[in-house]
GROMACS .gro file of C-alpha atoms in nm:
model
  461
    1UNK     CA    1   6.326   3.699   0.018
    2UNK     CA    2   6.056   3.635   0.279
    3UNK     CA    3   5.815   3.861   0.090
    4UNK     CA    4   5.882   3.667  -0.231
    5UNK     CA    5   5.815   3.335  -0.060
    6UNK     CA    6   5.492   3.461   0.096
    7UNK     CA    7   5.383   3.602  -0.239
    8UNK     CA    8   5.449   3.275  -0.420
    9UNK     CA    9   5.279   3.055  -0.159
   10UNK     CA   10   4.964   3.265  -0.121
   11UNK     CA   11   4.608   3.149  -0.189
   12UNK     CA   12   4.476   3.198  -0.546
   13UNK     CA   13   4.222   3.454  -0.423
   14UNK     CA   14   4.504   3.654  -0.261
   15UNK     CA   15   4.706   3.631  -0.582
   16UNK     CA   16   4.407   3.760  -0.777
   17UNK     CA   17   4.377   4.066  -0.552
   18UNK     CA   18   4.749   4.135  -0.594
   19UNK     CA   19   4.715   4.107  -0.972
   20UNK     CA   20   4.429   4.356  -0.958
   21UNK     CA   21   4.659   4.594  -0.771
   22UNK     CA   22   4.918   4.547  -1.045
   23UNK     CA   23   4.655   4.617  -1.310
   24UNK     CA   24   4.544   4.936  -1.134
   25UNK     CA   25   4.906   5.045  -1.097
   26UNK     CA   26   4.966   4.978  -1.466
   27UNK     CA   27   4.665   5.189  -1.567
   28UNK     CA   28   4.765   5.480  -1.345
   29UNK     CA   29   5.127   5.463  -1.461
   30UNK     CA   30   5.015   5.465  -1.824
   31UNK     CA   31   4.805   5.777  -1.763
   32UNK     CA   32   5.105   5.949  -1.604
   33UNK     CA   33   5.327   5.855  -1.899
   34UNK     CA   34   5.065   5.985  -2.143
   35UNK     CA   35   5.076   6.315  -1.954
   36UNK     CA   36   5.451   6.320  -2.013
   37UNK     CA   37   5.395   6.246  -2.381
   38UNK     CA   38   5.147   6.534  -2.407
   39UNK     CA   39   5.398   6.769  -2.247
   40UNK     CA   40   5.665   6.656  -2.496
   41UNK     CA   41   5.429   6.700  -2.793
   42UNK     CA   42   5.308   7.045  -2.681
   43UNK     CA   43   5.602   7.227  -2.522
   44UNK     CA   44   5.434   7.564  -2.581
   45UNK     CA   45   5.129   7.475  -2.363
   46UNK     CA   46   5.261   7.384  -2.018
   47UNK     CA   47   4.933   7.479  -1.846
   48UNK     CA   48   4.739   7.210  -2.033
   49UNK     CA   49   4.999   6.948  -1.940
   50UNK     CA   50   4.985   7.050  -1.575
   51UNK     CA   51   4.605   7.023  -1.585
   52UNK     CA   52   4.630   6.671  -1.731
   53UNK     CA   53   4.873   6.579  -1.455
   54UNK     CA   54   4.630   6.714  -1.194
   55UNK     CA   55   4.349   6.499  -1.335
   56UNK     CA   56   4.573   6.193  -1.272
   57UNK     CA   57   4.549   6.256  -0.896
   58UNK     CA   58   4.211   6.079  -0.871
   59UNK     CA   59   4.332   5.748  -1.026
   60UNK     CA   60   4.648   5.769  -0.817
   61UNK     CA   61   4.455   5.806  -0.491
   62UNK     CA   62   4.210   5.531  -0.589
   63UNK     CA   63   4.495   5.291  -0.670
   64UNK     CA   64   4.676   5.359  -0.342
   65UNK     CA   65   4.354   5.314  -0.145
   66UNK     CA   66   4.292   4.980  -0.314
   67UNK     CA   67   4.650   4.866  -0.248
   68UNK     CA   68   4.611   4.945   0.123
   69UNK     CA   69   4.283   4.750   0.139
   70UNK     CA   70   4.448   4.447  -0.024
   71UNK     CA   71   4.742   4.465   0.218
   72UNK     CA   72   4.504   4.469   0.516
   73UNK     CA   73   4.333   4.147   0.400
   74UNK     CA   74   4.652   3.958   0.317
   75UNK     CA   75   4.655   3.655   0.552
   76UNK     CA   76   5.019   3.574   0.481
   77UNK     CA   77   5.149   3.898   0.632
   78UNK     CA   78   4.915   3.909   0.932
   79UNK     CA   79   5.091   3.907   1.274
   80UNK     CA   80   5.041   3.582   1.465
   81UNK     CA   81   5.132   3.463   1.812
   82UNK     CA   82   5.471   3.294   1.829
   83UNK     CA   83   5.625   3.468   1.528
   84UNK     CA   84   5.800   3.728   1.741
   85UNK     CA   85   6.025   3.455   1.881
   86UNK     CA   86   6.178   3.401   1.536
   87UNK     CA   87   6.210   3.770   1.457
   88UNK     CA   88   5.877   3.819   1.278
   89UNK     CA   89   5.711   4.068   1.506
   90UNK     CA   90   5.451   4.328   1.405
   91UNK     CA   91   5.714   4.567   1.271
   92UNK     CA   92   5.874   4.298   1.054
   93UNK     CA   93   5.536   4.183   0.921
   94UNK     CA   94   5.449   4.544   0.841
   95UNK     CA   95   5.771   4.567   0.640
   96UNK     CA   96   5.681   4.244   0.461
   97UNK     CA   97   5.338   4.385   0.372
   98UNK     CA   98   5.496   4.703   0.238
   99UNK     CA   99   5.745   4.499   0.034
  100UNK     CA  100   5.468   4.280  -0.108
  101UNK     CA  101   5.274   4.592  -0.207
  102UNK     CA  102   5.589   4.732  -0.368
  103UNK     CA  103   5.632   4.416  -0.575
  104UNK     CA  104   5.274   4.435  -0.704
  105UNK     CA  105   5.284   4.805  -0.787
  106UNK     CA  106   5.632   4.794  -0.945
  107UNK     CA  107   5.515   4.509  -1.167
  108UNK     CA  108   5.224   4.723  -1.283
  109UNK     CA  109   5.449   5.022  -1.346
  110UNK     CA  110   5.686   4.815  -1.556
  111UNK     CA  111   5.393   4.683  -1.762
  112UNK     CA  112   5.276   5.042  -1.815
  113UNK     CA  113   5.624   5.143  -1.936
  114UNK     CA  114   5.641   4.849  -2.178
  115UNK     CA  115   5.298   4.925  -2.320
  116UNK     CA  116   5.381   5.293  -2.350
  117UNK     CA  117   5.703   5.216  -2.538
  118UNK     CA  118   5.514   4.973  -2.759
  119UNK     CA  119   5.259   5.239  -2.857
  120UNK     CA  120   5.540   5.484  -2.931
  121UNK     CA  121   5.702   5.232  -3.163
  122UNK     CA  122   6.025   5.211  -2.962
  123UNK     CA  123   6.013   4.829  -2.933
  124UNK     CA  124   5.850   4.662  -3.234
  125UNK     CA  125   5.751   4.947  -3.460
  126UNK     CA  126   5.449   5.175  -3.463
  127UNK     CA  127   5.124   4.982  -3.393
  128UNK     CA  128   4.768   5.081  -3.493
  129UNK     CA  129   4.900   5.259  -3.805
  130UNK     CA  130   5.051   5.536  -3.591
  131UNK     CA  131   4.720   5.642  -3.432
  132UNK     CA  132   4.888   5.701  -3.094
  133UNK     CA  133   5.183   5.897  -3.229
  134UNK     CA  134   5.014   6.236  -3.182
  135UNK     CA  135   4.973   6.235  -2.805
  136UNK     CA  136   5.271   6.009  -2.716
  137UNK     CA  137   5.543   6.215  -2.889
  138UNK     CA  138   5.661   5.923  -3.097
  139UNK     CA  139   5.928   6.120  -3.280
  140UNK     CA  140   6.087   6.265  -2.964
  141UNK     CA  141   6.338   6.077  -2.746
  142UNK     CA  142   6.181   5.974  -2.415
  143UNK     CA  143   6.347   6.133  -2.108
  144UNK     CA  144   6.404   5.823  -1.897
  145UNK     CA  145   6.454   6.004  -1.559
  146UNK     CA  146   6.121   6.184  -1.596
  147UNK     CA  147   5.943   5.863  -1.694
  148UNK     CA  148   6.089   5.668  -1.401
  149UNK     CA  149   5.998   5.949  -1.162
  150UNK     CA  150   5.636   5.939  -1.272
  151UNK     CA  151   5.626   5.560  -1.254
  152UNK     CA  152   5.769   5.566  -0.901
  153UNK     CA  153   5.476   5.772  -0.770
  154UNK     CA  154   5.236   5.479  -0.733
  155UNK     CA  155   5.480   5.232  -0.564
  156UNK     CA  156   5.616   5.498  -0.329
  157UNK     CA  157   5.273   5.626  -0.226
  158UNK     CA  158   5.136   5.272  -0.184
  159UNK     CA  159   5.431   5.154   0.029
  160UNK     CA  160   5.419   5.459   0.254
  161UNK     CA  161   5.043   5.426   0.298
  162UNK     CA  162   5.065   5.054   0.382
  163UNK     CA  163   5.345   5.118   0.632
  164UNK     CA  164   5.144   5.397   0.793
  165UNK     CA  165   4.820   5.198   0.818
  166UNK     CA  166   4.979   4.871   0.935
  167UNK     CA  167   5.235   5.024   1.170
  168UNK     CA  168   5.257   4.857   1.514
  169UNK     CA  169   5.049   5.030   1.777
  170UNK     CA  170   5.097   5.009   2.151
  171UNK     CA  171   4.803   4.858   2.339
  172UNK     CA  172   4.580   5.099   2.524
  173UNK     CA  173   4.651   5.131   2.896
  174UNK     CA  174   4.391   4.983   3.125
  175UNK     CA  175   4.160   5.244   3.286
  176UNK     CA  176   4.219   5.314   3.653
  177UNK     CA  177   3.861   5.256   3.754
  178UNK     CA  178   3.855   4.901   3.624
  179UNK     CA  179   3.760   4.751   3.292
  180UNK     CA  180   3.419   4.654   3.172
  181UNK     CA  181   3.373   4.279   3.179
  182UNK     CA  182   3.111   4.034   3.072
  183UNK     CA  183   2.760   4.168   3.016
  184UNK     CA  184   2.799   4.510   3.171
  185UNK     CA  185   2.978   4.435   3.500
  186UNK     CA  186   3.289   4.622   3.609
  187UNK     CA  187   3.589   4.462   3.768
  188UNK     CA  188   3.967   4.447   3.765
  189UNK     CA  189   4.170   4.395   3.451
  190UNK     CA  190   4.245   4.031   3.385
  191UNK     CA  191   3.925   3.899   3.546
  192UNK     CA  192   3.709   3.927   3.238
  193UNK     CA  193   3.436   3.666   3.219
  194UNK     CA  194   3.323   3.526   2.888
  195UNK     CA  195   2.974   3.500   2.751
  196UNK     CA  196   2.986   3.124   2.806
  197UNK     CA  197   3.010   3.173   3.182
  198UNK     CA  198   2.671   3.341   3.189
  199UNK     CA  199   2.522   3.076   2.961
  200UNK     CA  200   2.654   2.794   3.185
  201UNK     CA  201   2.528   2.971   3.498
  202UNK     CA  202   2.179   3.001   3.349
  203UNK     CA  203   2.175   2.642   3.235
  204UNK     CA  204   2.263   2.523   3.586
  205UNK     CA  205   1.972   2.720   3.728
  206UNK     CA  206   1.735   2.573   3.469
  207UNK     CA  207   1.851   2.217   3.541
  208UNK     CA  208   1.809   2.276   3.914
  209UNK     CA  209   1.455   2.410   3.880
  210UNK     CA  210   1.318   2.193   3.596
  211UNK     CA  211   1.535   1.886   3.585
  212UNK     CA  212   1.667   1.742   3.261
  213UNK     CA  213   1.448   1.952   3.031
  214UNK     CA  214   1.641   2.265   3.115
  215UNK     CA  215   1.926   2.181   2.877
  216UNK     CA  216   1.722   2.238   2.559
  217UNK     CA  217   1.566   2.558   2.694
  218UNK     CA  218   1.903   2.700   2.796
  219UNK     CA  219   2.051   2.614   2.458
  220UNK     CA  220   1.767   2.788   2.274
  221UNK     CA  221   1.793   3.100   2.494
  222UNK     CA  222   2.169   3.111   2.448
  223UNK     CA  223   2.132   3.086   2.071
  224UNK     CA  224   1.884   3.374   2.061
  225UNK     CA  225   2.095   3.591   2.290
  226UNK     CA  226   2.408   3.510   2.090
  227UNK     CA  227   2.243   3.636   1.774
  228UNK     CA  228   2.184   3.968   1.945
  229UNK     CA  229   2.529   4.001   2.105
  230UNK     CA  230   2.748   3.888   1.814
  231UNK     CA  231   3.018   4.152   1.856
  232UNK     CA  232   3.354   4.016   1.745
  233UNK     CA  233   3.684   4.169   1.858
  234UNK     CA  234   3.970   4.208   1.614
  235UNK     CA  235   4.152   3.904   1.751
  236UNK     CA  236   4.015   3.565   1.841
  237UNK     CA  237   3.948   3.508   2.207
  238UNK     CA  238   4.151   3.250   2.396
  239UNK     CA  239   3.917   3.193   2.687
  240UNK     CA  240   3.894   2.834   2.809
  241UNK     CA  241   3.663   2.617   3.013
  242UNK     CA  242   3.765   2.516   3.364
  243UNK     CA  243   3.881   2.180   3.228
  244UNK     CA  244   4.113   2.347   2.976
  245UNK     CA  245   3.903   2.311   2.659
  246UNK     CA  246   3.821   2.606   2.435
  247UNK     CA  247   3.512   2.806   2.524
  248UNK     CA  248   3.278   2.821   2.219
  249UNK     CA  249   3.107   3.132   2.358
  250UNK     CA  250   3.432   3.331   2.389
  251UNK     CA  251   3.408   3.446   2.026
  252UNK     CA  252   3.083   3.624   2.111
  253UNK     CA  253   3.231   3.828   2.396
  254UNK     CA  254   3.216   4.204   2.334
  255UNK     CA  255   3.551   4.387   2.312
  256UNK     CA  256   3.707   4.485   2.641
  257UNK     CA  257   3.782   4.843   2.534
  258UNK     CA  258   3.482   5.076   2.544
  259UNK     CA  259   3.674   5.385   2.425
  260UNK     CA  260   3.600   5.319   2.058
  261UNK     CA  261   3.485   5.643   1.890
  262UNK     CA  262   3.123   5.670   1.785
  263UNK     CA  263   3.095   5.680   1.403
  264UNK     CA  264   2.781   5.893   1.424
  265UNK     CA  265   2.979   6.178   1.582
  266UNK     CA  266   3.130   6.264   1.242
  267UNK     CA  267   2.795   6.250   1.063
  268UNK     CA  268   2.691   6.616   1.127
  269UNK     CA  269   3.030   6.738   1.006
  270UNK     CA  270   3.007   6.526   0.689
  271UNK     CA  271   2.661   6.663   0.614
  272UNK     CA  272   2.802   7.013   0.661
  273UNK     CA  273   3.087   6.936   0.417
  274UNK     CA  274   2.839   6.812   0.153
  275UNK     CA  275   2.623   7.123   0.199
  276UNK     CA  276   2.930   7.348   0.178
  277UNK     CA  277   3.039   7.180  -0.146
  278UNK     CA  278   2.698   7.222  -0.309
  279UNK     CA  279   2.680   7.586  -0.193
  280UNK     CA  280   3.031   7.658  -0.324
  281UNK     CA  281   2.939   7.511  -0.661
  282UNK     CA  282   2.619   7.718  -0.689
  283UNK     CA  283   2.802   8.035  -0.586
  284UNK     CA  284   3.085   7.976  -0.836
  285UNK     CA  285   2.842   7.925  -1.124
  286UNK     CA  286   2.654   8.249  -1.053
  287UNK     CA  287   2.953   8.476  -0.989
  288UNK     CA  288   3.220   8.363  -1.239
  289UNK     CA  289   3.236   8.285  -1.609
  290UNK     CA  290   3.468   8.060  -1.806
  291UNK     CA  291   3.726   7.865  -1.614
  292UNK     CA  292   3.865   7.515  -1.594
  293UNK     CA  293   3.850   7.269  -1.883
  294UNK     CA  294   3.669   6.948  -1.791
  295UNK     CA  295   3.773   6.607  -1.926
  296UNK     CA  296   3.564   6.390  -2.152
  297UNK     CA  297   3.386   6.655  -2.356
  298UNK     CA  298   3.234   6.837  -2.058
  299UNK     CA  299   3.182   7.208  -2.091
  300UNK     CA  300   3.438   7.432  -1.925
  301UNK     CA  301   3.332   7.560  -1.587
  302UNK     CA  302   3.464   7.768  -1.299
  303UNK     CA  303   3.723   7.629  -1.062
  304UNK     CA  304   3.467   7.660  -0.781
  305UNK     CA  305   3.257   7.390  -0.948
  306UNK     CA  306   3.542   7.142  -0.919
  307UNK     CA  307   3.603   7.249  -0.558
  308UNK     CA  308   3.233   7.198  -0.482
  309UNK     CA  309   3.237   6.852  -0.638
  310UNK     CA  310   3.543   6.755  -0.434
  311UNK     CA  311   3.385   6.878  -0.110
  312UNK     CA  312   3.062   6.692  -0.182
  313UNK     CA  313   3.255   6.372  -0.258
  314UNK     CA  314   3.462   6.405   0.061
  315UNK     CA  315   3.145   6.464   0.261
  316UNK     CA  316   2.985   6.149   0.122
  317UNK     CA  317   3.297   5.946   0.201
  318UNK     CA  318   3.304   6.080   0.558
  319UNK     CA  319   2.933   6.009   0.605
  320UNK     CA  320   2.969   5.641   0.517
  321UNK     CA  321   3.060   5.502   0.864
  322UNK     CA  322   2.798   5.710   1.043
  323UNK     CA  323   2.520   5.615   0.802
  324UNK     CA  324   2.618   5.248   0.825
  325UNK     CA  325   2.603   5.269   1.204
  326UNK     CA  326   2.260   5.430   1.186
  327UNK     CA  327   2.142   5.154   0.951
  328UNK     CA  328   2.245   4.902   1.215
  329UNK     CA  329   2.046   5.086   1.478
  330UNK     CA  330   1.748   5.108   1.246
  331UNK     CA  331   1.747   4.731   1.197
  332UNK     CA  332   1.727   4.675   1.572
  333UNK     CA  333   1.433   4.909   1.631
  334UNK     CA  334   1.078   4.803   1.725
  335UNK     CA  335   1.104   4.453   1.875
  336UNK     CA  336   1.364   4.292   1.645
  337UNK     CA  337   1.406   3.921   1.599
  338UNK     CA  338   1.725   3.717   1.589
  339UNK     CA  339   1.796   3.792   1.221
  340UNK     CA  340   1.746   4.167   1.259
  341UNK     CA  341   1.953   4.173   1.577
  342UNK     CA  342   2.239   3.987   1.412
  343UNK     CA  343   2.231   4.207   1.101
  344UNK     CA  344   2.209   4.528   1.302
  345UNK     CA  345   2.490   4.439   1.541
  346UNK     CA  346   2.718   4.343   1.254
  347UNK     CA  347   2.655   4.675   1.080
  348UNK     CA  348   2.722   4.868   1.400
  349UNK     CA  349   3.042   4.674   1.474
  350UNK     CA  350   3.178   4.691   1.118
  351UNK     CA  351   3.056   5.043   1.036
  352UNK     CA  352   3.407   5.189   1.013
  353UNK     CA  353   3.542   4.900   0.808
  354UNK     CA  354   3.254   4.884   0.558
  355UNK     CA  355   3.114   5.236   0.575
  356UNK     CA  356   3.425   5.419   0.460
  357UNK     CA  357   3.471   5.233   0.126
  358UNK     CA  358   3.093   5.234   0.079
  359UNK     CA  359   3.091   5.612   0.114
  360UNK     CA  360   3.373   5.636  -0.141
  361UNK     CA  361   3.176   5.420  -0.386
  362UNK     CA  362   2.877   5.650  -0.341
  363UNK     CA  363   3.098   5.955  -0.400
  364UNK     CA  364   3.238   5.805  -0.721
  365UNK     CA  365   2.890   5.703  -0.840
  366UNK     CA  366   2.757   6.050  -0.763
  367UNK     CA  367   3.038   6.215  -0.959
  368UNK     CA  368   2.986   5.979  -1.254
  369UNK     CA  369   2.612   6.046  -1.253
  370UNK     CA  370   2.665   6.420  -1.246
  371UNK     CA  371   2.924   6.408  -1.526
  372UNK     CA  372   2.694   6.191  -1.739
  373UNK     CA  373   2.417   6.445  -1.691
  374UNK     CA  374   2.654   6.725  -1.794
  375UNK     CA  375   2.783   6.546  -2.103
  376UNK     CA  376   2.737   6.761  -2.411
  377UNK     CA  377   2.579   6.550  -2.689
  378UNK     CA  378   2.719   6.781  -2.960
  379UNK     CA  379   3.082   6.724  -2.862
  380UNK     CA  380   3.298   6.422  -2.927
  381UNK     CA  381   3.248   6.116  -2.705
  382UNK     CA  382   3.482   6.019  -2.428
  383UNK     CA  383   3.842   5.974  -2.533
  384UNK     CA  384   4.036   5.658  -2.450
  385UNK     CA  385   4.244   5.821  -2.177
  386UNK     CA  386   3.939   5.980  -2.011
  387UNK     CA  387   3.751   5.649  -2.022
  388UNK     CA  388   4.055   5.474  -1.875
  389UNK     CA  389   4.068   5.722  -1.589
  390UNK     CA  390   3.696   5.679  -1.514
  391UNK     CA  391   3.726   5.301  -1.521
  392UNK     CA  392   4.028   5.309  -1.291
  393UNK     CA  393   3.860   5.524  -1.027
  394UNK     CA  394   3.529   5.335  -1.038
  395UNK     CA  395   3.695   4.993  -1.053
  396UNK     CA  396   3.933   5.064  -0.765
  397UNK     CA  397   3.650   5.201  -0.549
  398UNK     CA  398   3.431   4.896  -0.613
  399UNK     CA  399   3.722   4.654  -0.565
  400UNK     CA  400   3.810   4.826  -0.236
  401UNK     CA  401   3.452   4.779  -0.115
  402UNK     CA  402   3.458   4.409  -0.205
  403UNK     CA  403   3.796   4.370  -0.036
  404UNK     CA  404   3.658   4.534   0.279
  405UNK     CA  405   3.371   4.286   0.271
  406UNK     CA  406   3.624   4.002   0.253
  407UNK     CA  407   3.814   4.153   0.546
  408UNK     CA  408   3.492   4.173   0.747
  409UNK     CA  409   3.415   3.810   0.672
  410UNK     CA  410   3.763   3.706   0.783
  411UNK     CA  411   3.734   3.906   1.105
  412UNK     CA  412   3.397   3.749   1.189
  413UNK     CA  413   3.496   3.391   1.108
  414UNK     CA  414   3.514   3.295   1.477
  415UNK     CA  415   3.167   3.437   1.545
  416UNK     CA  416   3.017   3.257   1.246
  417UNK     CA  417   3.173   2.928   1.354
  418UNK     CA  418   3.043   2.975   1.710
  419UNK     CA  419   2.690   3.043   1.587
  420UNK     CA  420   2.698   2.733   1.369
  421UNK     CA  421   2.821   2.521   1.661
  422UNK     CA  422   2.531   2.648   1.872
  423UNK     CA  423   2.283   2.532   1.608
  424UNK     CA  424   2.216   2.852   1.414
  425UNK     CA  425   2.087   2.759   1.064
  426UNK     CA  426   2.270   2.873   0.756
  427UNK     CA  427   1.950   3.037   0.631
  428UNK     CA  428   1.959   3.275   0.925
  429UNK     CA  429   2.314   3.385   0.844
  430UNK     CA  430   2.232   3.428   0.475
  431UNK     CA  431   1.914   3.616   0.562
  432UNK     CA  432   2.108   3.852   0.788
  433UNK     CA  433   2.361   3.919   0.511
  434UNK     CA  434   2.086   3.987   0.258
  435UNK     CA  435   1.911   4.216   0.505
  436UNK     CA  436   2.230   4.416   0.561
  437UNK     CA  437   2.285   4.456   0.189
  438UNK     CA  438   1.924   4.561   0.130
  439UNK     CA  439   1.924   4.825   0.401
  440UNK     CA  440   2.254   4.974   0.284
  441UNK     CA  441   2.129   4.987  -0.074
  442UNK     CA  442   1.802   5.148   0.032
  443UNK     CA  443   1.984   5.421   0.227
  444UNK     CA  444   2.291   5.493   0.012
  445UNK     CA  445   2.124   5.459  -0.330
  446UNK     CA  446   1.877   5.750  -0.305
  447UNK     CA  447   2.136   5.958  -0.122
  448UNK     CA  448   2.382   5.917  -0.410
  449UNK     CA  449   2.123   6.016  -0.670
  450UNK     CA  450   2.012   6.316  -0.462
  451UNK     CA  451   2.364   6.454  -0.422
  452UNK     CA  452   2.437   6.397  -0.793
  453UNK     CA  453   2.121   6.582  -0.898
  454UNK     CA  454   2.200   6.874  -0.668
  455UNK     CA  455   2.558   6.886  -0.800
  456UNK     CA  456   2.450   6.892  -1.166
  457UNK     CA  457   2.156   7.134  -1.129
  458UNK     CA  458   2.356   7.462  -1.086
  459UNK     CA  459   2.519   7.416  -1.429
  460UNK     CA  460   2.177   7.417  -1.594
  461UNK     CA  461   2.201   7.080  -1.778
   0.00000   0.00000   0.00000
């Protein structure tokens, strides 16, 4: 009941993201039901039906990934202080998020079933002059248990993934040697000083040495330094001034934990995975003949080609956070200004949150580019089911990236508000955002085209 109330009272933008999850679930469920219809129409060719079911794995994974991204950005199911007193702790809110995801995905699965039955002619007669009767087994009774089992795959996988990602985690124990506080000092846990303390200390020194004119100079220096140290923790800071008011500089304080893994540590392994995929594809083409049937009119190729494509796509997805982190470092090289510092620090801080879906988008774009290059012009064009599968994977990947961008904006709302209170112009924030987008496009765009060209070259098209 709580999940229903939160779903009904959500913001229109949140409702739109949930409807997109329902649409993706409906598309994936319809593909699974079409696989069942093919198996019913061709009982003598079980291998072809199994292959069609295997091709549905990509839309299924893309839909689940998108559902998890939407659940992470849902403000209605986010844990807040004070909710544990009324029984809405992190575990309960995680259950609410999983239930909300189940409602969205079940709605999409039911829509897929209704549309599938409509195309079969089981509800209002055969539409489209019976054009879909061949691959939907219109004259055969539909086995309801098998259909419900296939439709339950998306809701079950999405709920389990949301529960796993949003499960409550115990806080990290404080290190024995003290925690890092402030701007590089070490001290005991619980004595962390905020960035505002250093700004106030400097302003007092300026006023002592130069009189009343020190206030403007200290404010300008604090604004420039804030642009370079805009590292936002996952939760808003609650530091206060000595008189009890909120500290506007507390949102700019770096996170207390310094044990966060370096995204660039995985970069060599991801490059190795991409190289292994391309090498496996080239080796499979030279040593084997015939093989697996490709969807969408592509020529049949060895199984090693598909394995190589999968490895290359996984390598690109793994390389996303590391490349995003390196882009942030590149922006801060060679005497950066305030805009470059702000853009670079944001990319470094949000490399894991943005880089992973960005790498997946690059992997999907690389696969689409390679498949378009391998398309045989003499064969029939893409069928409706193949086009639906491509659109589902590409649309879910792009929607996940946009949802991650929304999550990043929500997480950095306190930092943005603090910069605006300190007098940072809106043009500087917009310029930093445009600079981040330009650098990411300049790095990931050529990389995607390069991997796609290398993946399509061994097949000689």
